[in-house]
């Protein structure tokens, strides 16, 4: 038998260690060649965590040597799984105002990033252990308090999200690797127990349903939740079979080993044992079950609460695997706390009809064999951790393997901020004009550039294992800058009404009562005045007959936009106003037009110098657009006359 066809899998549990050797056939199925099980001599593991490396290594070494002797092979590599307690999940909530705007991709990205940042802050308070964010799943979006499956394109006042973030300790593998090293083994593949269990027990086709799996071992109850074709969350309750054993110890004065034996006989009608006082006790199994019922109920309640937290509610069905799944009364209690029919909570073993394995021994067909068979499957697929590796700007990032993983999710999990992706508008300039607050917008940002395997990509581009992402951060827009000339061009001439007829006047800007030069840079919070350049005296011959907005004016009065001028002196009319001076730019040079109140392009011809005989041959551009000689012009216009 060739070594390359063999997979050696170890399920190192709190109470037992199971070793299995499988042969990979040409059609992908796995033929189970040999399995063996050993219990720890002492409690060298607690709650799924290795405490005594040397004692655990002795058990593993015994299993390895037994399998090697039985099959005549030399084992150098083993597929293993870390306990589900290695994963830590945090439910996080975030909200933000959108004030009636249409919800965009950027809004959703910022919202999820905010929730993930809250989760990261939460795990910082867990002690000295360093956790790395490796995945997350959205439980629900909300728009104005109502749940939504997706937010983009909707309008409302407030959006929010509830999600589950998953973290992994950086040191999760150290103790397992130390055990293998002492046994002359190296890890062929490393996964997590709940991932292995769900791989073996729940076919991918069933993962479209909202199903939860609980691997109930001796020390921990590991939870995995499926929905929409993917495993969306993992969790752990640090209570399992050992709590049942310890309750039997207390109730009947037994040591741990004898209590463990009693627990395994609860399926008989009567159990006989000796307590630590030497007394023989014969008791009906149903009486022992009644005595441990409060502990079973407590474990079921804890599992149900964690499941609801991870899933955002009760799942549609629950599969139980692991030796603790057989605990009497557990199925009924768990169904009760989840509000499910008892038929929706089942103890799950390997289904031979699925055809993934051949020659499976009876000891592995029940719930106890699910995890180790899943470890073999994960090793065959070469799914390290049930994670994938991608590369972001050359840096390897390991993430939980999820369905339809996108660029946006990878960037969020990598700590890339919304600002780095979308950029920000340049800082606006705020000032006051005639008492009204005005805002001059800064420049627009240049969005980030994203490439996947060298090809342009978006936040929604799907990414697979080994893909390479190149991310060039966004560039913020430039800070707003505004000169007096630009503001005057934006405002245009001062329009007033004289006896109901509109008249245009040359505008100027004042700051502190003094006129500003055209190149003056408007400053934050400047108090500016926009008014006419000329005073009333320059326009009207007799001010005694002039009212502005119903009031008399002084000779130095300067007109403001929207002023209503009334001339009540008989015989005086609007044409008697003095002419308006307007400055425009002809072929890049400033010129001043005087003598009229309104001007057209023909009025600039005298400033052209030599005028060609055929005027029709001239090309005239007004602010970049081609026009004729009768086009009206105003202050600040850019005029180009081309031969």
Coordinates of C-alpha atoms in Angstrom, one line a residue:
X1 CA 0.0 0.0 0.0
X2 CA 1.4 3.4 -1.0
X3 CA 1.8 5.9 1.8
X4 CA 0.4 8.7 -0.4
X5 CA -3.0 7.0 -0.4
X6 CA -3.3 7.0 3.4
X7 CA -4.7 9.6 5.7
X8 CA -4.1 9.3 9.4
X9 CA -6.6 11.3 11.5
X10 CA -6.6 12.0 15.2
X11 CA -9.6 13.3 17.2
X12 CA -7.9 14.4 20.5
X13 CA -10.8 14.9 22.9
X14 CA -11.1 15.8 26.6
X15 CA -12.0 12.1 27.6
X16 CA -10.9 10.0 24.6
X17 CA -8.5 10.0 21.6
X18 CA -9.7 8.3 18.4
X19 CA -7.2 7.4 15.7
X20 CA -8.4 6.4 12.2
X21 CA -6.5 5.4 9.0
X22 CA -8.3 5.8 5.8
X23 CA -7.3 4.9 2.2
X24 CA -8.3 7.3 -0.5
X25 CA -9.7 5.4 -3.5
X26 CA -9.5 6.6 -7.1
X27 CA -13.1 7.7 -7.1
X28 CA -12.6 9.9 -4.1
X29 CA -14.3 7.7 -1.5
X30 CA -12.4 6.8 1.7
X31 CA -12.0 3.2 2.8
X32 CA -11.6 2.9 6.6
X33 CA -8.7 0.5 7.2
X34 CA -8.4 0.7 10.9
X35 CA -9.6 2.6 14.0
X36 CA -8.7 2.6 17.6
X37 CA -9.8 4.5 20.7
X38 CA -8.0 5.2 24.0
X39 CA -9.1 7.0 27.1
X40 CA -6.8 9.4 28.9
X41 CA -5.4 7.7 32.0
X42 CA -5.9 10.9 34.0
X43 CA -7.7 14.1 33.4
X44 CA -4.9 15.5 31.4
X45 CA -7.3 17.6 29.3
X46 CA -10.0 19.9 30.6
X47 CA -12.7 21.6 28.5
X48 CA -11.0 20.6 25.3
X49 CA -7.7 22.2 26.3
X50 CA -4.5 20.2 26.7
X51 CA -3.1 20.7 30.2
X52 CA -0.5 17.9 30.4
X53 CA 1.3 17.6 27.1
X54 CA 3.4 14.6 28.1
X55 CA 0.4 12.5 29.2
X56 CA -1.7 13.3 26.1
X57 CA 1.3 12.5 23.9
X58 CA 1.6 9.1 25.5
X59 CA -1.9 8.2 24.6
X60 CA -1.4 9.5 21.0
X61 CA 1.9 7.5 20.7
X62 CA 0.1 4.3 21.8
X63 CA -2.6 4.8 19.2
X64 CA 0.0 5.5 16.5
X65 CA 2.1 2.4 17.3
X66 CA -1.0 0.2 17.4
X67 CA -2.1 1.4 14.0
X68 CA 1.4 1.1 12.5
X69 CA 1.7 -2.5 13.8
X70 CA -1.8 -3.5 12.5
X71 CA -1.2 -2.2 9.0
X72 CA 2.6 -2.4 8.6
X73 CA 3.0 1.3 7.8
X74 CA 5.1 4.1 9.2
X75 CA 3.0 7.1 10.1
X76 CA 4.8 10.5 10.0
X77 CA 1.9 12.9 9.5
X78 CA -1.5 13.3 11.1
X79 CA -4.6 15.4 10.4
X80 CA -5.9 16.9 13.6
X81 CA -8.5 19.4 14.8
X82 CA -8.4 22.1 17.5
X83 CA -11.3 22.4 19.9
X84 CA -14.2 24.6 19.1
X85 CA -13.4 26.7 22.1
X86 CA -10.5 28.1 20.1
X87 CA -13.0 30.2 18.2
X88 CA -14.4 33.2 19.9
X89 CA -17.5 35.0 18.5
X90 CA -18.9 38.4 19.4
X91 CA -22.3 39.8 18.4
X92 CA -21.9 43.4 17.5
X93 CA -24.4 46.2 16.6
X94 CA -23.9 49.5 14.8
X95 CA -26.1 52.2 13.4
X96 CA -25.7 55.4 11.4
X97 CA -27.8 58.3 10.0
X98 CA -28.5 58.5 6.3
X99 CA -31.0 61.5 6.5
X100 CA -33.2 60.4 3.6
X101 CA -30.3 59.6 1.2
X102 CA -30.4 56.5 -0.9
X103 CA -28.4 53.8 0.8
X104 CA -25.2 53.1 -1.1
X105 CA -22.4 50.5 -1.1
X106 CA -20.3 53.0 0.8
X107 CA -23.0 53.4 3.5
X108 CA -23.2 49.6 4.0
X109 CA -19.4 49.3 4.0
X110 CA -19.0 52.0 6.7
X111 CA -21.9 50.5 8.7
X112 CA -20.4 46.9 8.8
X113 CA -16.9 48.4 9.4
X114 CA -18.2 50.2 12.4
X115 CA -19.8 47.1 13.8
X116 CA -16.6 45.1 13.3
X117 CA -14.5 47.8 15.0
X118 CA -16.9 47.5 18.0
X119 CA -16.3 43.7 18.0
X120 CA -12.5 44.1 17.9
X121 CA -12.6 46.5 20.8
X122 CA -14.7 43.9 22.8
X123 CA -12.0 41.2 22.4
X124 CA -9.2 43.5 23.5
X125 CA -10.6 43.2 27.0
X126 CA -10.4 39.4 27.2
X127 CA -7.0 39.3 28.8
X128 CA -3.5 38.7 27.5
X129 CA -4.6 36.3 24.7
X130 CA -4.3 38.0 21.3
X131 CA -7.3 37.3 18.9
X132 CA -7.3 37.8 15.2
X133 CA -10.5 38.6 13.3
X134 CA -11.0 35.8 10.8
X135 CA -14.6 36.1 9.7
X136 CA -18.1 37.6 10.2
X137 CA -21.7 37.0 9.3
X138 CA -24.5 39.5 9.1
X139 CA -27.5 38.5 11.2
X140 CA -29.8 41.3 10.0
X141 CA -29.8 44.7 8.5
X142 CA -32.4 47.3 9.8
X143 CA -33.8 50.4 8.1
X144 CA -35.6 52.8 10.5
X145 CA -35.9 49.9 12.9
X146 CA -37.4 47.4 10.5
X147 CA -35.4 44.3 9.5
X148 CA -34.2 44.1 5.9
X149 CA -32.2 41.4 4.0
X150 CA -30.3 44.1 2.1
X151 CA -30.1 47.9 2.4
X152 CA -28.7 49.2 -0.9
X153 CA -31.1 51.3 -2.9
X154 CA -33.5 52.0 0.0
X155 CA -34.2 55.4 1.6
X156 CA -34.7 56.2 5.2
X157 CA -33.4 58.1 8.2
X158 CA -31.3 55.4 10.0
X159 CA -29.6 52.2 9.0
X160 CA -28.2 49.6 11.4
X161 CA -26.7 46.1 11.3
X162 CA -26.3 43.2 13.7
X163 CA -23.5 40.8 13.0
X164 CA -21.4 38.0 14.5
X165 CA -17.6 38.4 14.3
X166 CA -15.4 35.4 14.7
X167 CA -11.9 35.5 16.2
X168 CA -9.1 33.0 16.6
X169 CA -6.3 33.1 19.2
X170 CA -2.9 33.3 17.7
X171 CA -1.6 30.4 19.9
X172 CA -4.4 28.0 19.1
X173 CA -2.2 25.3 17.6
X174 CA 0.8 25.3 19.9
X175 CA -0.2 22.6 22.4
X176 CA -1.5 20.3 19.6
X177 CA 1.7 20.6 17.7
X178 CA 3.7 19.9 20.8
X179 CA 1.9 16.6 21.3
X180 CA 2.5 15.6 17.7
X181 CA 6.2 16.5 17.9
X182 CA 6.7 14.2 20.9
X183 CA 5.1 11.4 18.9
X184 CA 7.3 11.9 15.8
X185 CA 4.5 13.3 13.8
X186 CA 3.9 16.6 12.0
X187 CA 0.5 18.1 11.2
X188 CA -0.8 17.1 7.7
X189 CA -3.8 19.3 8.1
X190 CA -5.3 21.3 10.9
X191 CA -9.0 22.1 11.1
X192 CA -11.4 23.0 13.9
X193 CA -13.7 20.4 15.5
X194 CA -17.1 22.0 14.7
X195 CA -16.0 22.5 11.1
X196 CA -14.9 18.8 10.8
X197 CA -18.2 17.7 12.4
X198 CA -20.4 19.7 10.2
X199 CA -18.5 18.5 7.1
X200 CA -19.2 14.9 7.9
X201 CA -22.7 15.3 9.4
X202 CA -24.4 17.9 7.2
X203 CA -24.2 17.6 3.4
X204 CA -23.6 20.8 1.5
X205 CA -27.1 20.6 0.0
X206 CA -28.6 20.7 3.5
X207 CA -26.6 23.8 4.4
X208 CA -29.0 25.9 2.4
X209 CA -31.3 25.4 5.4
X210 CA -30.9 27.1 8.7
X211 CA -29.4 24.2 10.6
X212 CA -27.3 24.1 13.8
X213 CA -24.9 21.3 14.8
X214 CA -23.7 20.7 18.3
X215 CA -20.7 18.5 19.0
X216 CA -21.1 17.6 22.7
X217 CA -17.9 16.1 24.0
X218 CA -16.7 15.7 27.5
X219 CA -15.4 19.2 28.2
X220 CA -17.2 21.5 25.7
X221 CA -20.3 21.7 23.5
X222 CA -19.2 23.2 20.1
X223 CA -21.8 24.8 17.9
X224 CA -21.8 25.5 14.2
X225 CA -24.7 27.3 12.4
X226 CA -25.5 26.9 8.7
X227 CA -27.6 29.2 6.5
X228 CA -27.8 29.9 2.8
X229 CA -25.3 27.3 1.8
X230 CA -22.5 28.3 4.2
X231 CA -21.4 28.0 7.8
X232 CA -22.2 31.4 9.2
X233 CA -21.1 31.2 12.8
X234 CA -19.3 29.1 15.4
X235 CA -19.7 29.1 19.2
X236 CA -18.8 27.1 22.3
X237 CA -20.4 26.3 25.7
X238 CA -17.8 25.1 28.3
X239 CA -20.3 22.5 29.7
X240 CA -20.7 19.0 28.4
X241 CA -20.4 15.4 29.5
X242 CA -18.0 16.0 32.3
X243 CA -20.6 18.1 34.1
X244 CA -23.0 15.1 34.0
X245 CA -20.2 12.8 35.4
X246 CA -19.4 15.3 38.2
X247 CA -23.1 15.4 39.2
X248 CA -23.2 11.6 39.5
X249 CA -20.1 11.8 41.6
X250 CA -21.8 14.2 44.0
X251 CA -25.1 12.4 44.1
X252 CA -23.7 8.9 44.8
X253 CA -20.2 9.5 46.4
X254 CA -18.2 8.1 43.5
X255 CA -14.8 8.9 42.1
X256 CA -14.6 10.4 38.6
X257 CA -13.7 7.1 36.8
X258 CA -16.6 5.1 38.5
X259 CA -19.0 8.0 37.8
X260 CA -18.0 7.9 34.2
X261 CA -18.8 4.1 34.1
X262 CA -22.2 4.7 35.7
X263 CA -23.0 7.4 33.1
X264 CA -22.4 4.9 30.3
X265 CA -24.9 2.4 31.8
X266 CA -27.9 4.7 32.0
X267 CA -29.4 2.9 29.0
X268 CA -29.8 -0.3 31.2
X269 CA -32.8 -0.7 33.4
X270 CA -30.7 -1.1 36.6
X271 CA -27.2 -0.1 37.5
X272 CA -25.0 -1.6 40.2
X273 CA -21.8 0.1 41.6
X274 CA -19.8 0.7 44.8
X275 CA -19.4 4.1 46.3
X276 CA -16.2 5.5 48.0
X277 CA -17.5 4.0 51.4
X278 CA -17.5 0.5 49.9
X279 CA -21.3 0.3 49.9
X280 CA -23.0 -1.6 47.0
X281 CA -25.7 0.4 45.4
X282 CA -28.3 -1.1 43.1
X283 CA -30.5 1.6 41.5
X284 CA -32.9 2.0 38.6
X285 CA -31.3 4.0 35.8
X286 CA -34.4 6.2 35.6
X287 CA -33.8 7.4 39.1
X288 CA -30.2 8.4 38.3
X289 CA -31.5 10.2 35.2
X290 CA -34.0 12.1 37.4
X291 CA -31.2 13.2 39.7
X292 CA -29.0 14.5 36.9
X293 CA -32.0 16.2 35.1
X294 CA -31.3 19.7 36.5
X295 CA -27.7 19.6 35.2
X296 CA -28.9 18.3 31.8
X297 CA -31.5 21.1 31.7
X298 CA -28.8 23.7 32.5
X299 CA -26.5 22.4 29.8
X300 CA -29.4 22.4 27.3
X301 CA -30.3 26.0 28.2
X302 CA -26.8 27.2 27.8
X303 CA -26.5 25.6 24.4
X304 CA -29.8 27.0 23.3
X305 CA -28.9 30.5 24.4
X306 CA -25.6 30.5 22.6
X307 CA -27.3 29.0 19.5
X308 CA -29.9 31.8 19.5
X309 CA -27.2 34.4 20.0
X310 CA -25.2 33.1 17.0
X311 CA -28.2 32.6 14.7
X312 CA -30.3 35.6 15.7
X313 CA -33.1 33.2 16.7
X314 CA -33.8 29.5 16.8
X315 CA -32.6 27.4 13.8
X316 CA -35.1 25.2 11.9
X317 CA -33.4 22.0 13.0
X318 CA -30.5 20.8 15.2
X319 CA -28.1 17.9 14.8
X320 CA -26.3 16.5 17.9
X321 CA -23.0 14.7 17.6
X322 CA -20.3 13.5 20.0
X323 CA -20.5 11.1 22.9
X324 CA -22.5 13.6 25.0
X325 CA -25.3 13.7 22.4
X326 CA -26.6 10.4 23.9
X327 CA -27.2 12.0 27.3
X328 CA -30.8 11.0 28.4
X329 CA -33.2 13.9 28.3
X330 CA -30.9 16.2 26.4
X331 CA -32.8 16.2 23.1
X332 CA -36.1 16.9 24.7
X333 CA -34.7 19.8 26.9
X334 CA -32.9 21.4 24.0
X335 CA -36.0 21.3 21.8
X336 CA -38.0 22.8 24.7
X337 CA -35.6 25.8 25.1
X338 CA -35.4 26.4 21.4
X339 CA -39.2 26.2 21.0
X340 CA -38.8 23.4 18.4
X341 CA -40.7 20.1 18.1
X342 CA -38.7 17.2 19.5
X343 CA -38.5 15.7 16.1
X344 CA -36.4 18.7 14.9
X345 CA -33.6 17.9 17.3
X346 CA -31.9 14.6 16.4
X347 CA -28.7 12.7 17.3
X348 CA -26.7 12.4 14.1
X349 CA -24.3 9.7 13.1
X350 CA -22.7 8.9 9.8
X351 CA -25.3 8.2 7.1
X352 CA -24.0 5.2 5.1
X353 CA -26.3 6.1 2.2
X354 CA -24.2 9.2 1.4
X355 CA -21.4 6.9 0.2
X356 CA -18.5 9.0 1.3
X357 CA -16.9 6.2 3.3
X358 CA -16.5 2.4 2.9
X359 CA -16.0 -0.3 5.6
X360 CA -16.8 2.1 8.5
X361 CA -16.6 0.1 11.8
X362 CA -19.7 0.2 14.0
X363 CA -17.9 2.3 16.6
X364 CA -17.6 5.2 14.1
X365 CA -21.2 5.0 12.7
X366 CA -22.7 6.8 15.8
X367 CA -22.3 10.4 16.9
X368 CA -18.9 9.6 18.5
X369 CA -17.3 9.0 15.1
X370 CA -18.6 12.1 13.2
X371 CA -15.7 14.5 14.1
X372 CA -12.8 12.1 13.3
X373 CA -14.4 11.2 9.9
X374 CA -14.9 14.9 9.2
X375 CA -11.2 15.5 10.0
X376 CA -10.3 12.9 7.3
X377 CA -12.6 14.7 4.8
X378 CA -11.0 18.1 5.6
X379 CA -7.6 16.6 5.1
X380 CA -8.6 15.1 1.8
X381 CA -9.8 18.5 0.6
X382 CA -6.7 20.2 2.0
X383 CA -8.8 22.8 3.8
X384 CA -6.4 24.0 6.5
X385 CA -8.5 25.2 9.4
X386 CA -11.5 25.3 7.1
X387 CA -9.8 28.6 6.2
X388 CA -8.6 30.0 2.9
X389 CA -5.5 32.1 2.3
X390 CA -5.5 35.2 0.0
X391 CA -2.8 37.8 -0.5
X392 CA -3.4 41.5 0.0
X393 CA -0.5 43.6 -1.4
X394 CA 1.7 40.5 -1.0
X395 CA 0.7 39.8 2.6
X396 CA -0.9 36.5 3.3
X397 CA -4.3 36.7 5.1
X398 CA -6.1 33.6 6.4
X399 CA -9.8 33.8 6.6
X400 CA -12.7 31.4 7.4
X401 CA -13.8 29.8 4.2
X402 CA -17.2 31.2 3.4
X403 CA -19.5 31.1 0.4
X404 CA -19.1 34.0 -2.0
X405 CA -16.3 35.7 -0.1
X406 CA -15.9 39.2 -1.7
X407 CA -13.2 41.8 -2.0
X408 CA -15.1 44.1 0.3
X409 CA -15.3 41.5 3.0
X410 CA -11.6 40.8 2.8
X411 CA -10.7 44.5 3.1
X412 CA -13.0 44.9 6.1
X413 CA -11.5 41.8 7.8
X414 CA -8.0 43.1 7.1
X415 CA -8.7 46.4 8.9
X416 CA -8.9 48.5 5.7
X417 CA -11.0 51.6 6.7
X418 CA -13.8 53.1 4.6
X419 CA -11.6 56.3 4.2
X420 CA -8.9 54.2 2.6
X421 CA -11.4 52.8 0.1
X422 CA -13.6 55.7 -0.7
X423 CA -11.5 58.7 0.3
X424 CA -13.0 61.9 1.6
X425 CA -14.1 65.2 0.0
X426 CA -11.6 68.0 0.6
X427 CA -12.4 70.2 3.5
X428 CA -15.1 72.7 2.7
X429 CA -14.7 76.4 3.1
X430 CA -17.4 78.1 5.2
X431 CA -18.0 81.8 5.2
X432 CA -20.8 84.3 5.4
X433 CA -22.1 86.4 2.4
X434 CA -24.4 89.2 3.2
X435 CA -25.2 87.4 6.6
X436 CA -26.0 84.1 5.0
X437 CA -23.8 81.1 5.7
X438 CA -22.2 79.7 2.5
X439 CA -20.2 76.5 1.9
X440 CA -17.7 76.1 -0.9
X441 CA -17.2 72.4 -1.4
X442 CA -13.7 70.8 -1.4
X443 CA -12.5 68.6 -4.3
X444 CA -13.9 65.1 -4.9
X445 CA -11.8 62.2 -3.8
X446 CA -10.2 59.7 -6.1
X447 CA -11.5 56.2 -5.2
X448 CA -9.2 53.3 -4.3
X449 CA -7.9 51.1 -7.1
X450 CA -8.5 47.4 -6.6
X451 CA -7.1 44.5 -8.7
X452 CA -7.7 40.8 -8.3
X453 CA -5.0 38.7 -10.0
X454 CA -4.1 41.8 -12.0
X455 CA -7.6 42.5 -13.3
X456 CA -9.6 45.6 -12.2
X457 CA -12.1 44.6 -9.5
X458 CA -14.8 46.1 -7.3
X459 CA -15.9 45.6 -3.7
X460 CA -18.4 42.9 -4.9
X461 CA -15.9 40.9 -6.9
X462 CA -15.8 37.3 -5.5
X463 CA -12.4 36.0 -4.3
X464 CA -11.2 32.4 -3.9
X465 CA -8.3 30.6 -2.2
X466 CA -4.9 31.8 -3.4
X467 CA -6.1 34.9 -5.1
X468 CA -3.9 38.0 -5.1
X469 CA -5.4 41.4 -4.3
X470 CA -3.6 44.7 -5.1
X471 CA -5.1 47.6 -3.2
X472 CA -4.1 51.2 -3.9
X473 CA -5.7 53.5 -1.3
X474 CA -8.1 56.3 -2.2
X475 CA -6.8 59.9 -2.4
X476 CA -8.7 62.6 -0.6
X477 CA -10.1 65.5 -2.5
X478 CA -8.2 68.8 -2.3
X479 CA -9.1 71.4 0.3
X480 CA -11.5 74.1 -0.9
X481 CA -9.8 77.3 -2.1
X482 CA -11.7 80.3 -3.3
X483 CA -10.5 83.7 -4.5
X484 CA -12.6 86.9 -4.5
X485 CA -12.6 86.8 -8.3
X486 CA -14.0 83.3 -8.4
X487 CA -16.7 84.2 -5.9
X488 CA -17.6 87.3 -7.9
X489 CA -17.9 85.2 -11.1
X490 CA -20.1 82.7 -9.2
X491 CA -22.4 85.4 -7.9
X492 CA -22.6 87.4 -11.2
X493 CA -23.8 91.1 -11.4
X494 CA -25.8 92.8 -8.7
X495 CA -29.4 92.7 -10.0
X496 CA -31.7 95.4 -8.7
X497 CA -35.1 96.6 -9.9
X498 CA -35.6 100.3 -10.7
X499 CA -39.3 101.1 -11.0
X500 CA -39.9 97.4 -11.8
X501 CA -37.2 97.1 -14.5
X502 CA -34.2 94.9 -13.9
X503 CA -30.8 96.6 -14.0
X504 CA -27.3 94.9 -13.7
X505 CA -24.6 96.6 -11.6
X506 CA -20.9 95.7 -11.2
X507 CA -20.4 93.7 -8.0
X508 CA -17.6 94.0 -5.4
X509 CA -16.7 92.1 -2.2
X510 CA -16.1 93.9 1.1
X511 CA -14.5 92.5 4.2
X512 CA -14.6 94.8 7.2
X513 CA -15.8 97.6 5.0
X514 CA -12.9 97.4 2.7
X515 CA -12.9 96.2 -0.9
X516 CA -11.1 92.9 -1.6
X517 CA -8.5 92.5 -4.3
X518 CA -9.4 89.8 -6.9
X519 CA -6.6 87.5 -5.8
X520 CA -7.7 87.6 -2.1
X521 CA -8.1 84.0 -0.7
X522 CA -11.4 83.7 1.1
X523 CA -10.8 82.5 4.7
X524 CA -12.8 80.2 7.0
X525 CA -15.7 82.2 8.7
X526 CA -15.0 85.4 6.7
X527 CA -17.9 87.9 7.0
X528 CA -18.2 89.1 3.4
X529 CA -20.5 91.7 1.9
X530 CA -21.5 91.5 -1.8
X531 CA -22.7 94.9 -3.1
X532 CA -22.4 97.2 -6.1
X533 CA -19.1 98.8 -6.8
X534 CA -20.6 102.2 -7.5
X535 CA -22.5 104.2 -4.8
X536 CA -26.0 105.7 -5.3
X537 CA -24.5 109.1 -6.0
X538 CA -22.8 107.7 -9.1
X539 CA -26.1 106.5 -10.5
X540 CA -28.7 109.1 -9.6
X541 CA -28.6 112.8 -10.2
X542 CA -31.2 113.6 -7.5
X543 CA -31.3 111.3 -4.5
X544 CA -34.2 113.1 -2.9
X545 CA -36.5 111.4 -5.3
X546 CA -35.1 107.9 -4.8
X547 CA -36.3 105.2 -2.3
X548 CA -34.6 101.9 -1.9
X549 CA -36.8 99.2 -0.3
X550 CA -39.2 102.0 0.8
X551 CA -36.5 104.0 2.6
X552 CA -34.4 107.0 1.7
X553 CA -30.7 106.4 1.2
X554 CA -27.4 108.3 1.6
X555 CA -25.1 109.3 -1.2
X556 CA -22.6 106.6 -0.3
X557 CA -25.2 103.8 -0.3
X558 CA -24.1 100.7 -2.3
X559 CA -26.8 98.4 -3.7
X560 CA -27.4 94.8 -2.7
X561 CA -28.9 92.0 -4.8
X562 CA -32.7 92.2 -4.9
X563 CA -32.9 95.9 -3.9
X564 CA -36.2 97.5 -5.0
X565 CA -35.5 101.1 -6.2
X566 CA -38.4 103.6 -6.7
X567 CA -37.9 107.0 -8.4
X568 CA -40.8 109.2 -7.7
X569 CA -39.6 112.5 -9.3
X570 CA -41.7 113.4 -12.3
X571 CA -39.8 113.1 -15.6
X572 CA -37.0 111.0 -14.2
X573 CA -36.8 107.5 -15.7
X574 CA -34.5 104.5 -15.6
X575 CA -32.5 105.5 -18.7
X576 CA -31.2 108.5 -16.8
X577 CA -29.0 106.1 -14.7
X578 CA -25.3 106.5 -15.3
X579 CA -23.7 103.8 -17.3
X580 CA -22.5 100.4 -15.9
X581 CA -18.8 99.5 -16.0
X582 CA -18.1 95.8 -16.7
X583 CA -14.8 94.0 -16.8
X584 CA -14.4 90.9 -19.0
X585 CA -11.4 89.0 -20.4
X586 CA -10.6 89.2 -24.1
X587 CA -8.1 86.6 -25.3
X588 CA -6.8 86.3 -21.7
X589 CA -6.4 90.1 -21.0
X590 CA -8.8 92.1 -18.9
X591 CA -10.7 94.9 -20.6
X592 CA -13.4 97.3 -19.2
X593 CA -16.6 98.2 -21.0
X594 CA -18.3 101.5 -20.1
X595 CA -21.1 103.7 -21.4
X596 CA -24.0 101.2 -21.3
X597 CA -26.1 99.3 -18.8
X598 CA -26.1 96.0 -20.9
X599 CA -23.4 94.7 -23.3
X600 CA -23.2 92.3 -26.2
X601 CA -20.1 90.7 -27.8
X602 CA -20.0 93.3 -30.5
X603 CA -19.1 95.8 -27.8
X604 CA -15.6 94.2 -27.4
X605 CA -14.6 94.5 -31.1
X606 CA -13.0 98.0 -30.6
X607 CA -10.7 96.4 -28.0
X608 CA -9.5 93.8 -30.5
X609 CA -7.2 96.2 -32.4
X610 CA -7.2 95.5 -36.1
X611 CA -10.6 94.3 -37.2
X612 CA -10.6 92.0 -40.3
X613 CA -12.6 93.1 -43.3
X614 CA -14.7 89.9 -43.2
X615 CA -16.0 89.8 -39.7
X616 CA -17.9 86.7 -40.5
X617 CA -14.6 84.8 -40.6
X618 CA -14.1 85.3 -36.9
X619 CA -14.7 82.4 -34.5
X620 CA -16.0 83.6 -31.1
X621 CA -16.0 81.6 -27.9
X622 CA -17.8 82.8 -24.8
X623 CA -16.8 80.8 -21.7
X624 CA -15.7 78.0 -24.0
X625 CA -18.9 77.9 -26.1
X626 CA -19.1 79.2 -29.7
X627 CA -21.6 82.1 -30.0
X628 CA -22.5 85.1 -32.2
X629 CA -21.9 88.8 -31.9
X630 CA -25.3 89.5 -30.4
X631 CA -24.7 87.2 -27.4
X632 CA -25.1 89.1 -24.1
X633 CA -22.0 89.3 -21.9
X634 CA -21.5 90.0 -18.2
X635 CA -18.8 90.7 -15.7
X636 CA -16.0 88.1 -15.6
X637 CA -16.8 86.4 -18.9
X638 CA -14.0 84.8 -20.8
X639 CA -14.0 85.8 -24.4
X640 CA -11.8 84.4 -27.2
X641 CA -11.9 85.7 -30.7
X642 CA -10.0 83.6 -33.2
X643 CA -9.2 84.4 -36.9

